[in-house]
PDB file of C-alpha atoms in Angstrom:
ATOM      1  CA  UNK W   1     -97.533 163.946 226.985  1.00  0.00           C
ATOM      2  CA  UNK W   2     -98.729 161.769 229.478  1.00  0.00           C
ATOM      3  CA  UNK W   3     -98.034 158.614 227.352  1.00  0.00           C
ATOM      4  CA  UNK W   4     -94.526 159.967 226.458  1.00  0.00           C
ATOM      5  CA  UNK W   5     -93.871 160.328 230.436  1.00  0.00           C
ATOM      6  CA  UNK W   6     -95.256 157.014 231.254  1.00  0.00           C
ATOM      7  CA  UNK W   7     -93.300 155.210 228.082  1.00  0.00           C
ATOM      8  CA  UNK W   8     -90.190 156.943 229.742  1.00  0.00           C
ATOM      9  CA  UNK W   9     -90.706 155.737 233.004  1.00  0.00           C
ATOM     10  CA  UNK W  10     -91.049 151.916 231.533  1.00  0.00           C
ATOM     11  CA  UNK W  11     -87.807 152.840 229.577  1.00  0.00           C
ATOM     12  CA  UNK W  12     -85.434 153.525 232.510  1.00  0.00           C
ATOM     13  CA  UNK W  13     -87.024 150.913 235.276  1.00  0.00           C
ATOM     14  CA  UNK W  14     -86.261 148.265 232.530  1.00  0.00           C
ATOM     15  CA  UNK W  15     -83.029 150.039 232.114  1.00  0.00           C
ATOM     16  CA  UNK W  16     -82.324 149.573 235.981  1.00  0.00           C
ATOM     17  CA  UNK W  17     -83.556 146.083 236.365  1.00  0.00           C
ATOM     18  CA  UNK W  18     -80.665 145.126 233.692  1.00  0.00           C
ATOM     19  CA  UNK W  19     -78.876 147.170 235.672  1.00  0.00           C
ATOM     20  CA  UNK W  20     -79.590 145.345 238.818  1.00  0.00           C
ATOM     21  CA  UNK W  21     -79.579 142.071 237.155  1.00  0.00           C
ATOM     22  CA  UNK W  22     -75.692 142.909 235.819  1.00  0.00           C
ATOM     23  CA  UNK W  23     -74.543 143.381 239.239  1.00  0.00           C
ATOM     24  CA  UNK W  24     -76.251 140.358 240.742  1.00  0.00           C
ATOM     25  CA  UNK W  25     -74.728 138.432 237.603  1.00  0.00           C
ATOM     26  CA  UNK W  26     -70.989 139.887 238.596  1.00  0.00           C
ATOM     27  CA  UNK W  27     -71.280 138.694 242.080  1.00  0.00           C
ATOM     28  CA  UNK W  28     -72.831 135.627 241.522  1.00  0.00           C
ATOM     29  CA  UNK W  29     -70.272 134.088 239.512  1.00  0.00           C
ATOM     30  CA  UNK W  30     -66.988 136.503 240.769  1.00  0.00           C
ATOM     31  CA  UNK W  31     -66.436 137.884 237.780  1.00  0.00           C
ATOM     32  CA  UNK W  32     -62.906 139.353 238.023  1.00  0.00           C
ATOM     33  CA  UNK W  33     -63.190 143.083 237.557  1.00  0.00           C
ATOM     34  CA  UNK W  34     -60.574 143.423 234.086  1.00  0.00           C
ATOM     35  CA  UNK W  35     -62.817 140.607 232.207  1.00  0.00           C
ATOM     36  CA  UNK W  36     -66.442 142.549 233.244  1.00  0.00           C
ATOM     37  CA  UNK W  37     -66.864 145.311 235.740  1.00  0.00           C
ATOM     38  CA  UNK W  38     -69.676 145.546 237.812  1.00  0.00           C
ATOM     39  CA  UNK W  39     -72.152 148.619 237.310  1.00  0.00           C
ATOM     40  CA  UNK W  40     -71.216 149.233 240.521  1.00  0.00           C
ATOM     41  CA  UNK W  41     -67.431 149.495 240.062  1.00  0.00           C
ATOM     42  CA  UNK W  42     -67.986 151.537 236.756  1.00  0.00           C
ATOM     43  CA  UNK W  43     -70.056 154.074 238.663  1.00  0.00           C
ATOM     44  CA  UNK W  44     -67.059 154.305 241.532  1.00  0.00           C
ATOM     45  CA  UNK W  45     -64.602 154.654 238.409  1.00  0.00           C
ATOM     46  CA  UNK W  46     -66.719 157.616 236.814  1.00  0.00           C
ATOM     47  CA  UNK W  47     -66.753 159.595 239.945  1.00  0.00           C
ATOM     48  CA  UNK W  48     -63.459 158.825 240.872  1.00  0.00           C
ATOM     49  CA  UNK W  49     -61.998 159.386 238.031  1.00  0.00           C
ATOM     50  CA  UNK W  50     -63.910 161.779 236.593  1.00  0.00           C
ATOM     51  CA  UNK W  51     -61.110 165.011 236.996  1.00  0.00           C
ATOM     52  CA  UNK W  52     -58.832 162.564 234.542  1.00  0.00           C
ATOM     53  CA  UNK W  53     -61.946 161.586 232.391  1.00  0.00           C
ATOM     54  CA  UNK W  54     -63.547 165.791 232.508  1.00  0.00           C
ATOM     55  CA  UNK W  55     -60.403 167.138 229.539  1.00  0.00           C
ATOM     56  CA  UNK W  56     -61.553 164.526 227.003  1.00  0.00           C
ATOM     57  CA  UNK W  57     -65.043 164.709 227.496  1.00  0.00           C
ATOM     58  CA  UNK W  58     -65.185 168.342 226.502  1.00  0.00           C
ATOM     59  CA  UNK W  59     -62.896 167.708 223.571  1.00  0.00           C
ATOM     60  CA  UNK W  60     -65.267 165.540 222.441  1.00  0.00           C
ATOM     61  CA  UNK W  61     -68.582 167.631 223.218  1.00  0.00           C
ATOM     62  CA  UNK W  62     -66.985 170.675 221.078  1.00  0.00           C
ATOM     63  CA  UNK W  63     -65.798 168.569 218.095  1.00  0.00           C
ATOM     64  CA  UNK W  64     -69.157 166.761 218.134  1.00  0.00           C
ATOM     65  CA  UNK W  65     -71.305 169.604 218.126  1.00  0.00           C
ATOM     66  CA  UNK W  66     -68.483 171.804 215.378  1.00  0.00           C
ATOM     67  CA  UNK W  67     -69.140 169.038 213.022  1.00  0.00           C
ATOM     68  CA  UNK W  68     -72.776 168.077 213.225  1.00  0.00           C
ATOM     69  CA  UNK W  69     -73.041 171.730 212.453  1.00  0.00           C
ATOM     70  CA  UNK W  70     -70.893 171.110 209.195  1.00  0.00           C
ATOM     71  CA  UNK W  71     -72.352 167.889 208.413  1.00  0.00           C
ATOM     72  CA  UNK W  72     -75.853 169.539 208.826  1.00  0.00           C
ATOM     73  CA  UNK W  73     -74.947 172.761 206.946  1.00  0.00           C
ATOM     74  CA  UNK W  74     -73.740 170.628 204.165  1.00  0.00           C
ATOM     75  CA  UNK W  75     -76.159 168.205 203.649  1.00  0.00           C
ATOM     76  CA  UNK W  76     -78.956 170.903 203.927  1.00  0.00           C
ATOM     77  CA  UNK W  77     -77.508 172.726 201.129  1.00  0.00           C
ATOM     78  CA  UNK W  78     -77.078 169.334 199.107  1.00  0.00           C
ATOM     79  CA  UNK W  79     -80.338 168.807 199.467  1.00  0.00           C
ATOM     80  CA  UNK W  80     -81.948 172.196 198.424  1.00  0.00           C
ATOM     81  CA  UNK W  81     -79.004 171.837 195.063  1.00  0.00           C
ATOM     82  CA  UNK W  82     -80.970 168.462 194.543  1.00  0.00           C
ATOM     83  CA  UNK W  83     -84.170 169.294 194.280  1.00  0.00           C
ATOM     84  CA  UNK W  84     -84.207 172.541 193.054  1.00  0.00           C
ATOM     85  CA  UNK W  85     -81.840 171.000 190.247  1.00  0.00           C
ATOM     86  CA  UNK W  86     -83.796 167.701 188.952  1.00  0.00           C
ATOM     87  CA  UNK W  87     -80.811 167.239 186.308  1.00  0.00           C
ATOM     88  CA  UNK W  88     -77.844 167.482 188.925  1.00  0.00           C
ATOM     89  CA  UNK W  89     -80.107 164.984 191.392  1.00  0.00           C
ATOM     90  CA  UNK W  90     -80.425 162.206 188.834  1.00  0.00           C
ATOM     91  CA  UNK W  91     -76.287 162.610 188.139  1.00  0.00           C
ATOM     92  CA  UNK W  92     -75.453 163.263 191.552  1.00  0.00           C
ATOM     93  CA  UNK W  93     -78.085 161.417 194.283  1.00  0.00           C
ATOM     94  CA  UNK W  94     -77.304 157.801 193.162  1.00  0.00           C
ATOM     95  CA  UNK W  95     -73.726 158.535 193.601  1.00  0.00           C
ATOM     96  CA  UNK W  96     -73.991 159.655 197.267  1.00  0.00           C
ATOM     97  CA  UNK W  97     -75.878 156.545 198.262  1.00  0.00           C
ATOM     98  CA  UNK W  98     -72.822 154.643 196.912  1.00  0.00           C
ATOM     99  CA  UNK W  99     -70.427 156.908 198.715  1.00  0.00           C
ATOM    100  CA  UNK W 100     -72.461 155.491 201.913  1.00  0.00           C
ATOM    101  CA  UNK W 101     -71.583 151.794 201.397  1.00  0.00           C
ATOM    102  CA  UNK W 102     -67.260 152.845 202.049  1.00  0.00           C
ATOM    103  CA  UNK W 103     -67.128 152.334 205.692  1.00  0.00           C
ATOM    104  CA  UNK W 104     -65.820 155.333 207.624  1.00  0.00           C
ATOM    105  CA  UNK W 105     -63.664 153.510 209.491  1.00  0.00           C
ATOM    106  CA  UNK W 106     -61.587 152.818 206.074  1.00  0.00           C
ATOM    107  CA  UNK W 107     -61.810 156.232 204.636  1.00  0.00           C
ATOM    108  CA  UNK W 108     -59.946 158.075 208.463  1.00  0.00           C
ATOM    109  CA  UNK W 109     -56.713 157.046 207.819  1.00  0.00           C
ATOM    110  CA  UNK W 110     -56.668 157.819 203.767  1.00  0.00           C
ATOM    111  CA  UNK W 111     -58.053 161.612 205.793  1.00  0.00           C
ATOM    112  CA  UNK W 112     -55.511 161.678 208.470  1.00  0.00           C
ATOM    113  CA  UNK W 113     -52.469 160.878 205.049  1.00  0.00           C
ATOM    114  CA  UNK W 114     -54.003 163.969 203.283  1.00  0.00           C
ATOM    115  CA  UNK W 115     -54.533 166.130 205.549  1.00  0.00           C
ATOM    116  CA  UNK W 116     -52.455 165.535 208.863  1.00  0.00           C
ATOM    117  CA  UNK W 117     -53.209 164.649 212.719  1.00  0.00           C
ATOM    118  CA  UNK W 118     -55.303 168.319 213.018  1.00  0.00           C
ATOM    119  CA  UNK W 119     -58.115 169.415 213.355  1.00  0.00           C
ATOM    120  CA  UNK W 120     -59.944 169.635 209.982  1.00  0.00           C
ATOM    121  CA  UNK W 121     -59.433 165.501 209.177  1.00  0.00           C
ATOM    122  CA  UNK W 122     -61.754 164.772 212.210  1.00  0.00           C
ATOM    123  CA  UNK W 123     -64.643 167.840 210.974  1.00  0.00           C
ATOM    124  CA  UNK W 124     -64.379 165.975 207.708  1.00  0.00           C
ATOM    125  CA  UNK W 125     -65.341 162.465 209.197  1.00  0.00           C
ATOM    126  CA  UNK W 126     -67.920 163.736 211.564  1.00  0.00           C
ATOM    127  CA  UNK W 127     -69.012 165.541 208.668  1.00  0.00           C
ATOM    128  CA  UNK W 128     -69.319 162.975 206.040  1.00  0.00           C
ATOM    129  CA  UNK W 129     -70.997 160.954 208.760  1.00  0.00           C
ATOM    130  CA  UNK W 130     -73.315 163.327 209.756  1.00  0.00           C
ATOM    131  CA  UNK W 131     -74.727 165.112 206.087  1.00  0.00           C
ATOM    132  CA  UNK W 132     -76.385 161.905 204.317  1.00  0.00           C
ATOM    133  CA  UNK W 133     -79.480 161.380 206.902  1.00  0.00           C
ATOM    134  CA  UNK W 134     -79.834 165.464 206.954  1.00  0.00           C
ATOM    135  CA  UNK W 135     -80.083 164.813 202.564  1.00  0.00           C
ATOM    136  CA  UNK W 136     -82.385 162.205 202.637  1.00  0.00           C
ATOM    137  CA  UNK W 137     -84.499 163.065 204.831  1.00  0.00           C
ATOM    138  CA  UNK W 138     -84.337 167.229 203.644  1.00  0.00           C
ATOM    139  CA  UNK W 139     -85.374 165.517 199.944  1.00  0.00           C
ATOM    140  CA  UNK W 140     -88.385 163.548 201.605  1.00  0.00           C
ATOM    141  CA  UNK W 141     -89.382 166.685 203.288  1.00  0.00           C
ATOM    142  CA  UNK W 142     -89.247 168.449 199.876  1.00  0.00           C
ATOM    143  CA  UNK W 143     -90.847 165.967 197.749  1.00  0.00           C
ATOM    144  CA  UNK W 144     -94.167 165.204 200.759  1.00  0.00           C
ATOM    145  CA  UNK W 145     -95.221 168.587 199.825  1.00  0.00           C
ATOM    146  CA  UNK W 146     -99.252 168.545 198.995  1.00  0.00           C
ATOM    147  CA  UNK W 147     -99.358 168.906 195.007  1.00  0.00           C
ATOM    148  CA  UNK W 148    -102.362 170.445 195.595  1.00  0.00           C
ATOM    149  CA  UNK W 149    -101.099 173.088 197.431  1.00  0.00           C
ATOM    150  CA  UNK W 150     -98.134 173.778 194.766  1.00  0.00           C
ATOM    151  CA  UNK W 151    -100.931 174.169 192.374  1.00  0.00           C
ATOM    152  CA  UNK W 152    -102.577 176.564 194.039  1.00  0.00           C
ATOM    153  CA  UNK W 153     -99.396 179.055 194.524  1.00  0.00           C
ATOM    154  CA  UNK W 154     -98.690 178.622 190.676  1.00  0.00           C
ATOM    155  CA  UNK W 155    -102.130 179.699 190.583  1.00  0.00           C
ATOM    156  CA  UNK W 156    -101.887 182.557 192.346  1.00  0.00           C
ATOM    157  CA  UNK W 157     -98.876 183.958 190.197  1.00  0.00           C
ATOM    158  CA  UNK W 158     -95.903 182.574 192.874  1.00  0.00           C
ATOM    159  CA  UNK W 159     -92.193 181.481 190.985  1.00  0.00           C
ATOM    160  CA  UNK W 160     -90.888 178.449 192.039  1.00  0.00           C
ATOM    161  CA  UNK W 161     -88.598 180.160 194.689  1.00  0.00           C
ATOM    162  CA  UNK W 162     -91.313 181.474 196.405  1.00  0.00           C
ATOM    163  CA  UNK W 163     -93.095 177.704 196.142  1.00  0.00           C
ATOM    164  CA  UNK W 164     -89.867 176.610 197.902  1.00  0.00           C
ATOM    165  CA  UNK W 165     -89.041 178.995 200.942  1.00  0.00           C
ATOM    166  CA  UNK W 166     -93.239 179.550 201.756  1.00  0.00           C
ATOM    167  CA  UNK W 167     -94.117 175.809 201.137  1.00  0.00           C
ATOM    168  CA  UNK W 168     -91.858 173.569 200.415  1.00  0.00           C
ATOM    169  CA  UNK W 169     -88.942 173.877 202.948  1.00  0.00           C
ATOM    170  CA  UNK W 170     -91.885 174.672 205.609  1.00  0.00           C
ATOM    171  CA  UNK W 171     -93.214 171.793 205.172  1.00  0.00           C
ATOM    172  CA  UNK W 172     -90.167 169.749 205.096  1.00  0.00           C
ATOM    173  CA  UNK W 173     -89.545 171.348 208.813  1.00  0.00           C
ATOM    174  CA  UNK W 174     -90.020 168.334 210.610  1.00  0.00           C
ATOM    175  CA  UNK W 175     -88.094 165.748 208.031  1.00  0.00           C
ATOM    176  CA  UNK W 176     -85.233 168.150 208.444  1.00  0.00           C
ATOM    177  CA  UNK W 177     -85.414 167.301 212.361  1.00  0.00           C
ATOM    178  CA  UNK W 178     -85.689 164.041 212.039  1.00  0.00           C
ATOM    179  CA  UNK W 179     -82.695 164.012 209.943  1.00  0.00           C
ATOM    180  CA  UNK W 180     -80.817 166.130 212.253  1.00  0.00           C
ATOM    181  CA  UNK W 181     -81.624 164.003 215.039  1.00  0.00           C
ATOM    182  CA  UNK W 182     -80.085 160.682 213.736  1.00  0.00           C
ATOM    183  CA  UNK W 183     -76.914 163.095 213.088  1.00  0.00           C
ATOM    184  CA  UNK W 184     -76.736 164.140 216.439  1.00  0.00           C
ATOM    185  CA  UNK W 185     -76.303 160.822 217.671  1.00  0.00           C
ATOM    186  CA  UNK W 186     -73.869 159.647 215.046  1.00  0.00           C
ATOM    187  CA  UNK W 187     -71.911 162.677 215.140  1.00  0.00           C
ATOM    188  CA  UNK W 188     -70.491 161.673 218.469  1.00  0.00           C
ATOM    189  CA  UNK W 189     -69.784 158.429 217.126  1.00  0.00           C
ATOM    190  CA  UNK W 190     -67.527 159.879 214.420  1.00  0.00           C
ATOM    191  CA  UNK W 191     -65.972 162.292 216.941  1.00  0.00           C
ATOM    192  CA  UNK W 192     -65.067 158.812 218.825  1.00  0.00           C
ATOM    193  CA  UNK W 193     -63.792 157.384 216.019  1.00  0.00           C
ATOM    194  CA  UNK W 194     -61.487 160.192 214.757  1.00  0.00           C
ATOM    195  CA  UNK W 195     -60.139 160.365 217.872  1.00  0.00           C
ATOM    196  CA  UNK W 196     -59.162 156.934 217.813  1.00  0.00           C
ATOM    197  CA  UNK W 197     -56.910 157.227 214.898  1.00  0.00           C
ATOM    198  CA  UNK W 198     -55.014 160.149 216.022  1.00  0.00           C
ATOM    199  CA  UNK W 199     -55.631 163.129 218.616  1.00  0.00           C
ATOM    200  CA  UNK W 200     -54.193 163.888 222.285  1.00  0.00           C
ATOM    201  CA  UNK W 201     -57.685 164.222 223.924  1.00  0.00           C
ATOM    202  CA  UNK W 202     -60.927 163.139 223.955  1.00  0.00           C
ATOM    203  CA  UNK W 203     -63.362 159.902 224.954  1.00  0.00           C
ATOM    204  CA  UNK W 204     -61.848 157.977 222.135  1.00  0.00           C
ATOM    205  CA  UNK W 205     -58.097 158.429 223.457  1.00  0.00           C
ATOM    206  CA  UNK W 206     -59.581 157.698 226.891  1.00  0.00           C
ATOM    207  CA  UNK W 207     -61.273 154.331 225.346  1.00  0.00           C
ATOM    208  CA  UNK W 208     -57.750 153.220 223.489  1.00  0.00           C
ATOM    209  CA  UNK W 209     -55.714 153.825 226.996  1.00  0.00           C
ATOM    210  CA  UNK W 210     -58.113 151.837 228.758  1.00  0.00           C
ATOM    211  CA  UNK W 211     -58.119 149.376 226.747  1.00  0.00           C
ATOM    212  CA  UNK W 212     -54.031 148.711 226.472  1.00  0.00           C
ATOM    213  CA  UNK W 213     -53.914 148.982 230.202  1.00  0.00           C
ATOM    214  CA  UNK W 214     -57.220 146.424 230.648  1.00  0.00           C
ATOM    215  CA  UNK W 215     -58.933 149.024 232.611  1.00  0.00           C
ATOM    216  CA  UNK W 216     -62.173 147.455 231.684  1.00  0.00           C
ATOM    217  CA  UNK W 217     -64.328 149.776 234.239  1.00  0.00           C
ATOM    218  CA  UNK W 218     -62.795 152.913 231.889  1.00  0.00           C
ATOM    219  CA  UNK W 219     -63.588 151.409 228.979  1.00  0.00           C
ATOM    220  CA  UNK W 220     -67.540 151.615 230.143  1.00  0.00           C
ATOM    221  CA  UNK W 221     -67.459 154.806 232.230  1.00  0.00           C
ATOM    222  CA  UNK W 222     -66.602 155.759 228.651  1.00  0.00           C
ATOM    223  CA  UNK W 223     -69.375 153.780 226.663  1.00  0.00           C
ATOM    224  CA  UNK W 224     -71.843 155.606 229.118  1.00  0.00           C
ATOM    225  CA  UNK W 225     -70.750 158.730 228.378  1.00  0.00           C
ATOM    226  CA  UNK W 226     -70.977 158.560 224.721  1.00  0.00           C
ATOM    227  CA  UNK W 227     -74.457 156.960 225.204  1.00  0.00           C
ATOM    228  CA  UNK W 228     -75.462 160.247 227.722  1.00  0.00           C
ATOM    229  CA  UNK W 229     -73.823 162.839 224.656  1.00  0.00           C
ATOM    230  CA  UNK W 230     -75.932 161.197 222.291  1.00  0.00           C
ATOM    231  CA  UNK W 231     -79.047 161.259 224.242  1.00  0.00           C
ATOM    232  CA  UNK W 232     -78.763 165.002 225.250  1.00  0.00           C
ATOM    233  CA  UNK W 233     -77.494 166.429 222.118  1.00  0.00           C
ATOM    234  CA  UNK W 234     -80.808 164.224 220.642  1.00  0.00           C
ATOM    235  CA  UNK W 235     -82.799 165.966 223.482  1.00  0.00           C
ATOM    236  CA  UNK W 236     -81.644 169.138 222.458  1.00  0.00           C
ATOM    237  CA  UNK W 237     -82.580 168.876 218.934  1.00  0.00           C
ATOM    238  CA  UNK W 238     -86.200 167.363 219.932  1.00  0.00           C
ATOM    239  CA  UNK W 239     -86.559 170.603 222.262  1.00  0.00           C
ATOM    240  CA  UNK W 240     -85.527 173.041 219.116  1.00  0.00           C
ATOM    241  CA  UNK W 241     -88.113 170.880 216.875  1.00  0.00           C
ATOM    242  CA  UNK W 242     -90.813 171.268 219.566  1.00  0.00           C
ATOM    243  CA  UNK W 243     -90.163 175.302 220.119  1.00  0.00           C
ATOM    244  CA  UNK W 244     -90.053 175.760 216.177  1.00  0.00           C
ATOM    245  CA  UNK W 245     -92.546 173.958 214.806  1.00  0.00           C
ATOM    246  CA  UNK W 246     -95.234 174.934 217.038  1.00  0.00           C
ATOM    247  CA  UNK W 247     -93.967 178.396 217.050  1.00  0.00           C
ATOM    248  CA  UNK W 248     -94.550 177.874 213.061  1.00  0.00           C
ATOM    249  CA  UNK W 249     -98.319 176.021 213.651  1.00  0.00           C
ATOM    250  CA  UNK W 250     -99.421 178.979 216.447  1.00  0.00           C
ATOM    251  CA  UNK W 251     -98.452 181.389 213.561  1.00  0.00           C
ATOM    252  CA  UNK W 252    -100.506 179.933 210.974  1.00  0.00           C
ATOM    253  CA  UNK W 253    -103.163 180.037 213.211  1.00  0.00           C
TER     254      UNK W 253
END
């Protein structure tokens, strides 16, 4: 704990000395403001205009969280089809890494043709964003799973359903987090990026406006926010991790 606090610490002084070192940089050489805003001037932006900024934050928050939920549901279930289903994982696994090399960025507009400017083209990006590191790492989970241990259940008379939901999926607990937590943070990136391509709120509407109007400082008040989302929604999961899996270890005790 004490090396996690400490490690922490290091984390955010280096974070303020390039902090520090920014500002210095942007009076030093009188940078105008619309090229490269101060940290200064981006923290005098954020609480300015932060009653402007407040509506598409919280757009973004709820579609972020609605579709890391889908994403996660999804890829969960994938994963428990795969490897309870050797035949459909050898047909269907290698497919899904190639769905991964079409860049999402091409595949929102073909969404927002199908299905409109709504609601349920955005859930489908943060979606398929979000469900491939909760399947890979959910099949690593599965597949870490002592041998030795399955032997022993067969053993003792248990059906492979009851190897899976004692053993198996416990044990693939804390893959499952780690999955979820690489979602987290890239489920606010597709939230950003659907809402580039059509919507009438959130951080990715406030980005494009900023950008046509060269309000530079909005543009980062805006990059720090999605960085702070990310972080907490990251926290979050890491806190739900902690009270689960020990809650799991105390009870095996």
């Amino acid at each position: 704990m004490k090396k996690m606090r400490m490690r922490g610490g290091r984390s955010l002084f280096f974070l303020l000395f390039l902090f520090i070192l920014w500002e210095l940089l942007i009076r030093l050489t009188d940078t105008p403001k619309w090229l490269l805003p101060a940290p200064s001037d981006v923290l005098k932006e954020a609480s300015i205009g932060f009653g402007d900024f407040y509506g598409h934050l919280i757009s973004t928050i709820s579609l972020s969280i609605v579709g890391l939920i889908i994403g996660s549901s999804v890829g969960l279930l994938i994963s428990i089809i795969l490897h309870r289903l050797p035949k459909v994982n050898e047909v269907l696994y290698p497919l899904l890494i190639l769905s991964q090399n079409i860049p999402t960025i091409v595949l929102a507009p073909l969404l927002i043709i199908w299905f409109g400017f709504g609601l349920l083209p955005k859930l489908i990006i943060i979606s398929l964003v979000c469900f491939f590191p909760i399947v890979v790492a959910s099949m690593d989970g599965f597949r870490q799973t002592a041998p030795e241990l399955k032997h022993y259940m067969k053993m003792i008379g248990a059906t492979n359903k009851q190897i899976f939901w004692k053993l198996e999926l416990p044990h693939a607990l804390p893959s499952i987090f780690s999955g979820l937590k690489i979602s987290a943070t890239y489920s606010v990136m597709g939230a950003v990026i659907s809402e580039w391509l059509g919507a009438k709120k959130g951080i990715g509407v406030y980005m494009t406006l900023a950008q046509s109007s060269f309000r530079i400082d909005r543009v980062f008040v805006a990059i720090g926010f999605i960085m702070l989302l990310s972080v907490c929604l990251f926290g979050l999961i890491r806190l739900v991790e902690k009270l689960l899996i020990k809650g799991r270890n105390e009870g095996m005790r």
